[in-house]
mmCIF file of C-alpha atoms and ligand atoms in Angstrom:
data_model
loop_
_atom_site.group_PDB
_atom_site.id
_atom_site.type_symbol
_atom_site.label_atom_id
_atom_site.label_comp_id
_atom_site.label_asym_id
_atom_site.label_seq_id
_atom_site.Cartn_x
_atom_site.Cartn_y
_atom_site.Cartn_z
ATOM 1 C CA MET W 1 4.195 14.426 74.637
ATOM 2 C CA ARG W 2 5.197 10.805 74.024
ATOM 3 C CA LYS W 3 5.360 8.517 77.053
ATOM 4 C CA PRO W 4 8.768 6.833 77.397
ATOM 5 C CA ILE W 5 8.834 3.053 76.950
ATOM 6 C CA ILE W 6 11.620 0.953 78.436
ATOM 7 C CA ALA W 7 11.596 -2.667 77.289
ATOM 8 C CA GLY W 8 13.919 -5.430 78.418
ATOM 9 C CA ASN W 9 14.783 -8.099 75.858
ATOM 10 C CA TRP W 10 15.975 -11.113 77.811
ATOM 11 C CA LYS W 11 16.905 -13.043 74.665
ATOM 12 C CA MET W 12 17.689 -16.705 75.549
ATOM 13 C CA TYR W 13 18.607 -16.111 79.179
ATOM 14 C CA LYS W 14 17.218 -17.110 82.601
ATOM 15 C CA THR W 15 15.525 -20.131 84.128
ATOM 16 C CA ALA W 16 11.869 -20.145 85.135
ATOM 17 C CA ALA W 17 12.766 -19.563 88.784
ATOM 18 C CA GLU W 18 15.004 -16.627 87.890
ATOM 19 C CA ALA W 19 12.311 -15.110 85.704
ATOM 20 C CA LYS W 20 9.768 -15.343 88.516
ATOM 21 C CA ALA W 21 12.119 -13.878 91.113
ATOM 22 C CA PHE W 22 12.814 -10.948 88.783
ATOM 23 C CA ALA W 23 9.113 -10.187 88.289
ATOM 24 C CA GLU W 24 8.362 -10.473 92.006
ATOM 25 C CA GLU W 25 11.108 -7.968 92.809
ATOM 26 C CA VAL W 26 10.450 -5.496 90.014
ATOM 27 C CA LYS W 27 6.686 -5.307 90.282
ATOM 28 C CA THR W 28 6.793 -3.816 93.775
ATOM 29 C CA ALA W 29 9.193 -1.032 92.822
ATOM 30 C CA LEU W 30 7.861 0.200 89.474
ATOM 31 C CA PRO W 31 7.723 3.917 88.734
ATOM 32 C CA SER W 32 4.288 5.308 87.877
ATOM 33 C CA ALA W 33 2.780 3.948 84.665
ATOM 34 C CA GLU W 34 1.779 7.503 83.852
ATOM 35 C CA LYS W 35 5.447 8.331 83.441
ATOM 36 C CA VAL W 36 6.905 5.259 81.743
ATOM 37 C CA ASP W 37 5.787 2.007 80.139
ATOM 38 C CA ALA W 38 7.736 -0.922 81.615
ATOM 39 C CA VAL W 39 7.951 -4.063 79.491
ATOM 40 C CA ILE W 40 9.828 -7.362 79.790
ATOM 41 C CA CYS W 41 10.149 -9.436 76.616
ATOM 42 C CA ALA W 42 10.931 -12.944 77.781
ATOM 43 C CA PRO W 43 11.446 -16.378 76.240
ATOM 44 C CA ALA W 44 8.051 -17.834 75.243
ATOM 45 C CA LEU W 45 8.381 -20.539 77.906
ATOM 46 C CA PHE W 46 8.144 -18.024 80.741
ATOM 47 C CA LEU W 47 5.401 -15.794 79.402
ATOM 48 C CA GLN W 48 2.505 -17.389 81.193
ATOM 49 C CA ASN W 49 4.246 -17.335 84.573
ATOM 50 C CA LEU W 50 5.390 -13.765 84.061
ATOM 51 C CA VAL W 51 1.903 -12.568 83.158
ATOM 52 C CA GLU W 52 0.660 -14.250 86.336
ATOM 53 C CA SER W 53 3.447 -12.796 88.484
ATOM 54 C CA ALA W 54 2.905 -9.302 87.070
ATOM 55 C CA GLY W 55 -0.824 -9.653 87.817
ATOM 56 C CA ASN W 56 -2.538 -6.304 87.618
ATOM 57 C CA THR W 57 0.616 -4.289 88.289
ATOM 58 C CA ASP W 58 2.033 -2.039 85.589
ATOM 59 C CA LEU W 59 4.727 -4.493 84.536
ATOM 60 C CA LYS W 60 3.825 -5.460 80.972
ATOM 61 C CA ILE W 61 4.959 -8.659 79.326
ATOM 62 C CA GLY W 62 6.115 -9.093 75.740
ATOM 63 C CA ALA W 63 7.273 -11.903 73.466
ATOM 64 C CA GLN W 64 10.502 -11.785 71.453
ATOM 65 C CA THR W 65 8.978 -12.961 68.186
ATOM 66 C CA MET W 66 5.843 -14.639 66.876
ATOM 67 C CA HIS W 67 4.542 -16.409 63.793
ATOM 68 C CA GLU W 68 2.408 -14.335 61.465
ATOM 69 C CA GLU W 69 -0.400 -16.908 61.144
ATOM 70 C CA LYS W 70 -3.009 -17.312 63.842
ATOM 71 C CA GLU W 71 -2.659 -21.115 63.807
ATOM 72 C CA GLY W 72 -1.376 -23.925 61.620
ATOM 73 C CA ALA W 73 1.169 -26.672 61.063
ATOM 74 C CA PHE W 74 4.256 -24.644 62.025
ATOM 75 C CA THR W 75 6.216 -26.864 64.389
ATOM 76 C CA GLY W 76 7.948 -24.956 67.161
ATOM 77 C CA GLU W 77 6.256 -21.634 66.483
ATOM 78 C CA VAL W 78 4.003 -19.459 68.647
ATOM 79 C CA SER W 79 1.019 -17.593 67.238
ATOM 80 C CA PRO W 80 -0.284 -14.102 68.012
ATOM 81 C CA VAL W 81 -3.582 -15.597 69.172
ATOM 82 C CA GLN W 82 -1.748 -17.803 71.669
ATOM 83 C CA LEU W 83 0.228 -14.826 72.979
ATOM 84 C CA LYS W 84 -2.849 -12.647 73.307
ATOM 85 C CA ASP W 85 -4.702 -15.453 75.059
ATOM 86 C CA LEU W 86 -1.996 -15.586 77.754
ATOM 87 C CA GLY W 87 -2.244 -11.861 78.433
ATOM 88 C CA VAL W 88 0.923 -10.915 76.581
ATOM 89 C CA GLU W 89 0.759 -7.293 75.447
ATOM 90 C CA TYR W 90 3.874 -6.563 73.349
ATOM 91 C CA VAL W 91 5.927 -8.447 70.783
ATOM 92 C CA ILE W 92 9.356 -7.667 69.371
ATOM 93 C CA ILE W 93 9.380 -8.062 65.592
ATOM 94 C CA GLY W 94 12.337 -8.293 63.225
ATOM 95 C CA HIS W 95 15.126 -8.128 65.797
ATOM 96 C CA SER W 96 18.510 -8.160 64.052
ATOM 97 C CA GLU W 97 19.276 -11.545 65.637
ATOM 98 C CA ARG W 98 16.088 -12.941 64.068
ATOM 99 C CA ARG W 99 17.144 -11.442 60.741
ATOM 100 C CA GLN W 100 20.687 -12.794 61.039
ATOM 101 C CA TYR W 101 20.046 -16.315 62.376
ATOM 102 C CA PHE W 102 16.445 -17.102 61.421
ATOM 103 C CA ASN W 103 16.171 -15.644 57.925
ATOM 104 C CA GLU W 104 13.708 -12.909 58.814
ATOM 105 C CA THR W 105 13.392 -10.086 56.317
ATOM 106 C CA ASP W 106 11.700 -6.706 56.056
ATOM 107 C CA GLU W 107 8.844 -8.475 54.296
ATOM 108 C CA SER W 108 8.346 -11.123 56.990
ATOM 109 C CA ALA W 109 8.681 -8.450 59.678
ATOM 110 C CA ASN W 110 5.935 -6.495 57.931
ATOM 111 C CA ARG W 111 3.621 -9.498 57.802
ATOM 112 C CA LYS W 112 4.195 -10.034 61.521
ATOM 113 C CA VAL W 113 3.621 -6.372 62.402
ATOM 114 C CA VAL W 114 0.332 -6.391 60.473
ATOM 115 C CA SER W 115 -0.685 -9.658 62.148
ATOM 116 C CA ALA W 116 0.264 -8.376 65.625
ATOM 117 C CA PHE W 117 -2.054 -5.384 65.227
ATOM 118 C CA GLU W 118 -4.769 -7.585 63.805
ATOM 119 C CA HIS W 119 -4.634 -9.748 66.922
ATOM 120 C CA GLY W 120 -4.420 -6.968 69.475
ATOM 121 C CA LEU W 121 -0.701 -7.128 70.271
ATOM 122 C CA LYS W 122 1.601 -4.078 70.317
ATOM 123 C CA PRO W 123 4.569 -4.625 68.006
ATOM 124 C CA ILE W 124 8.058 -3.266 68.605
ATOM 125 C CA LEU W 125 9.607 -3.193 65.127
ATOM 126 C CA CYS W 126 13.411 -3.343 65.108
ATOM 127 C CA VAL W 127 15.565 -1.669 62.477
ATOM 128 C CA GLY W 128 19.262 -0.842 62.303
ATOM 129 C CA GLU W 129 22.335 -0.859 60.113
ATOM 130 C CA SER W 130 25.441 -3.056 60.128
ATOM 131 C CA LEU W 131 28.899 -1.615 60.754
ATOM 132 C CA GLU W 132 29.719 -1.982 57.065
ATOM 133 C CA GLN W 133 26.619 -0.022 56.095
ATOM 134 C CA ARG W 134 27.436 2.688 58.629
ATOM 135 C CA ASP W 135 31.039 2.933 57.445
ATOM 136 C CA SER W 136 29.938 3.348 53.855
ATOM 137 C CA GLY W 137 27.543 6.152 54.792
ATOM 138 C CA ASP W 138 24.406 4.119 54.095
ATOM 139 C CA THR W 139 22.771 4.288 57.535
ATOM 140 C CA GLY W 140 19.990 6.692 56.561
ATOM 141 C CA ASN W 141 19.029 4.820 53.394
ATOM 142 C CA VAL W 142 19.130 1.405 55.075
ATOM 143 C CA VAL W 143 16.991 2.447 58.016
ATOM 144 C CA GLU W 144 14.507 4.375 55.853
ATOM 145 C CA ALA W 145 14.016 1.337 53.631
ATOM 146 C CA GLN W 146 13.539 -0.952 56.651
ATOM 147 C CA VAL W 147 10.931 1.402 58.083
ATOM 148 C CA GLU W 148 9.083 1.839 54.793
ATOM 149 C CA LYS W 149 8.881 -1.920 54.196
ATOM 150 C CA GLY W 150 8.165 -2.655 57.851
ATOM 151 C CA VAL W 151 5.093 -0.400 58.061
ATOM 152 C CA ALA W 152 3.611 -1.298 54.672
ATOM 153 C CA ARG W 153 -0.178 -1.729 54.852
ATOM 154 C CA LEU W 154 -0.463 -0.140 58.314
ATOM 155 C CA SER W 155 -3.079 2.580 58.745
ATOM 156 C CA ALA W 156 -1.999 5.936 60.182
ATOM 157 C CA GLU W 157 -3.703 4.982 63.461
ATOM 158 C CA GLN W 158 -1.705 1.763 63.656
ATOM 159 C CA ALA W 159 1.543 3.502 62.719
ATOM 160 C CA ALA W 160 0.942 6.007 65.522
ATOM 161 C CA GLU W 161 0.639 3.100 67.986
ATOM 162 C CA LEU W 162 3.764 1.376 66.712
ATOM 163 C CA VAL W 163 7.002 1.294 68.672
ATOM 164 C CA ILE W 164 10.105 1.351 66.484
ATOM 165 C CA ALA W 165 13.427 0.285 68.000
ATOM 166 C CA TYR W 166 16.524 1.660 66.324
ATOM 167 C CA GLU W 167 19.248 -0.856 67.112
ATOM 168 C CA PRO W 168 22.504 -0.420 65.197
ATOM 169 C CA ILE W 169 23.762 -3.996 64.831
ATOM 170 C CA TRP W 170 27.328 -3.041 65.713
ATOM 171 C CA ALA W 171 26.168 -1.692 69.103
ATOM 172 C CA ILE W 172 24.293 -4.808 70.238
ATOM 173 C CA GLY W 173 26.007 -6.713 73.028
ATOM 174 C CA THR W 174 29.345 -5.153 72.119
ATOM 175 C CA GLY W 175 29.562 -2.496 74.800
ATOM 176 C CA LYS W 176 29.742 0.046 71.967
ATOM 177 C CA THR W 177 26.895 2.537 72.140
ATOM 178 C CA ALA W 178 26.082 4.984 69.402
ATOM 179 C CA THR W 179 26.696 8.476 70.736
ATOM 180 C CA ALA W 180 23.464 10.033 71.939
ATOM 181 C CA GLU W 181 23.733 12.526 69.056
ATOM 182 C CA ASP W 182 24.204 9.806 66.416
ATOM 183 C CA ALA W 183 21.343 7.749 67.852
ATOM 184 C CA ASN W 184 19.103 10.828 67.931
ATOM 185 C CA GLU W 185 19.993 11.691 64.351
ATOM 186 C CA VAL W 186 18.896 8.266 63.083
ATOM 187 C CA CYS W 187 15.759 8.290 65.250
ATOM 188 C CA GLY W 188 15.001 11.694 63.687
ATOM 189 C CA ILE W 189 15.429 10.182 60.208
ATOM 190 C CA ILE W 190 12.963 7.442 61.181
ATOM 191 C CA ARG W 191 10.440 10.009 62.409
ATOM 192 C CA LYS W 192 10.791 12.018 59.180
ATOM 193 C CA LYS W 193 10.232 8.850 57.192
ATOM 194 C CA ILE W 194 7.007 8.163 59.098
ATOM 195 C CA GLU W 195 5.965 11.755 58.395
ATOM 196 C CA SER W 196 6.575 11.329 54.667
ATOM 197 C CA LEU W 197 4.682 8.012 54.614
ATOM 198 C CA TYR W 198 1.783 9.270 56.784
ATOM 199 C CA ASN W 199 1.584 12.755 58.248
ATOM 200 C CA GLU W 200 3.008 15.024 60.926
ATOM 201 C CA GLU W 201 0.596 13.866 63.609
ATOM 202 C CA THR W 202 1.484 10.202 63.128
ATOM 203 C CA ALA W 203 5.197 11.027 63.150
ATOM 204 C CA GLY W 204 4.719 13.002 66.352
ATOM 205 C CA ALA W 205 2.997 10.065 68.027
ATOM 206 C CA VAL W 206 5.171 7.093 67.037
ATOM 207 C CA ARG W 207 7.548 6.084 69.818
ATOM 208 C CA ILE W 208 11.142 5.388 68.852
ATOM 209 C CA GLN W 209 13.486 3.493 71.139
ATOM 210 C CA TYR W 210 17.243 3.244 70.928
ATOM 211 C CA GLY W 211 18.830 -0.137 71.598
ATOM 212 C CA GLY W 212 22.435 -1.314 71.775
ATOM 213 C CA SER W 213 24.473 -1.493 74.984
ATOM 214 C CA VAL W 214 22.059 0.736 76.916
ATOM 215 C CA LYS W 215 22.793 0.673 80.647
ATOM 216 C CA PRO W 216 22.058 2.752 83.742
ATOM 217 C CA ALA W 217 25.226 4.788 83.090
ATOM 218 C CA ASN W 218 24.243 5.990 79.618
ATOM 219 C CA ILE W 219 20.446 5.937 79.482
ATOM 220 C CA GLU W 220 19.936 9.427 80.838
ATOM 221 C CA GLU W 221 21.905 11.065 78.067
ATOM 222 C CA LEU W 222 20.051 9.025 75.446
ATOM 223 C CA MET W 223 16.640 9.816 76.949
ATOM 224 C CA ASN W 224 17.407 13.540 76.887
ATOM 225 C CA MET W 225 17.453 13.472 73.098
ATOM 226 C CA GLU W 226 14.493 14.858 71.186
ATOM 227 C CA HIS W 227 13.687 11.811 69.103
ATOM 228 C CA ILE W 228 14.539 9.035 71.588
ATOM 229 C CA ASP W 229 11.440 7.924 73.477
ATOM 230 C CA GLY W 230 12.779 4.878 75.233
ATOM 231 C CA ALA W 231 15.177 1.968 75.120
ATOM 232 C CA LEU W 232 15.196 -1.686 74.119
ATOM 233 C CA VAL W 233 17.718 -3.256 76.453
ATOM 234 C CA GLY W 234 19.407 -6.648 76.411
ATOM 235 C CA GLY W 235 22.142 -7.332 78.968
ATOM 236 C CA ALA W 236 21.255 -4.533 81.393
ATOM 237 C CA SER W 237 17.638 -5.720 81.647
ATOM 238 C CA LEU W 238 18.562 -9.071 83.166
ATOM 239 C CA GLU W 239 19.065 -7.883 86.747
ATOM 240 C CA ALA W 240 16.123 -6.355 88.605
ATOM 241 C CA GLU W 241 18.220 -3.604 90.153
ATOM 242 C CA SER W 242 19.612 -2.490 86.820
ATOM 243 C CA PHE W 243 16.225 -2.700 85.067
ATOM 244 C CA LEU W 244 14.652 -0.572 87.809
ATOM 245 C CA LYS W 245 17.349 2.073 87.318
ATOM 246 C CA LEU W 246 16.572 2.137 83.604
ATOM 247 C CA LEU W 247 12.866 2.557 84.373
ATOM 248 C CA GLU W 248 13.616 5.377 86.776
ATOM 249 C CA ALA W 249 15.619 7.178 84.092
ATOM 250 C CA GLY W 250 12.735 6.666 81.667
ATOM 251 C CA ALA W 251 10.235 8.047 84.169
ATOM 252 C CA ASN W 252 12.368 11.114 84.814
ATOM 253 C CA ALA W 253 13.085 11.901 81.170
HETATM 254 O O1 LIG A 301 19.586 -6.334 71.163
HETATM 255 C C1 LIG A 301 19.378 -5.590 72.098
HETATM 256 C C2 LIG A 301 18.023 -5.394 72.633
HETATM 257 O O2 LIG A 301 17.069 -5.912 71.763
HETATM 258 C C3 LIG A 301 20.482 -4.857 72.753
HETATM 259 O O3 LIG A 301 21.216 -5.754 73.519
HETATM 260 P P1 LIG A 301 22.329 -5.177 74.549
HETATM 261 O O4 LIG A 301 21.597 -4.150 75.391
HETATM 262 O O5 LIG A 301 22.765 -6.360 75.314
HETATM 263 O O6 LIG A 301 23.385 -4.545 73.697
#
């Protein structure tokens, strides 16, 4: 049985005061950590304060990206060692917005995933097709290739610990959600790919999230699907009340 994982991706939203108020509200109302992993991936600026606000509650804090090197002359970047040092636990890698606007590739995502594991962070690797790729029937091939390149050099134990987020690009921030069946089908393709690259046990352990316009109104249906183990949520993770509803749905799945 895979434990559901609900992660909020705040992207470039909120002020420090808003971030703190969110954590203070959410941390007192979390469902049991035995039932769901609750993660907020915040702008790097707020990570330290959020880790402090979350304290020893079950609210886990994640970054939205990181550099692959542990240190160096990389102006503006944040290293995995720095994140780990703050008490950050998760890191989103290869989000489609990073791929689109910041030239990230499957290869750079792979280097970051490997580095995250090396430095004791839990990576959430994002994959997903564009509308054009979906319309031309390429979804399966595109996502399989992203997964294969993304997990290169990972051991079976690491792959089993990985979280993969399937986020169809056309569903992000558009209000368009993949149907639960379509999302489940692609998450199933991802799981099969992990099985072919590793083994059945690893494929059975890897957690696969769906992301793209997830909200309290549609999460239950998504979470009922066999291969969907959680959600990576943008807009609907910004308000405490909405995030708590998503966590509740995750805990009850
Ligand atoms: O990109 C996303 C999460 O990483 C999805 O964003 P929305 O939930 O706002 O569509």
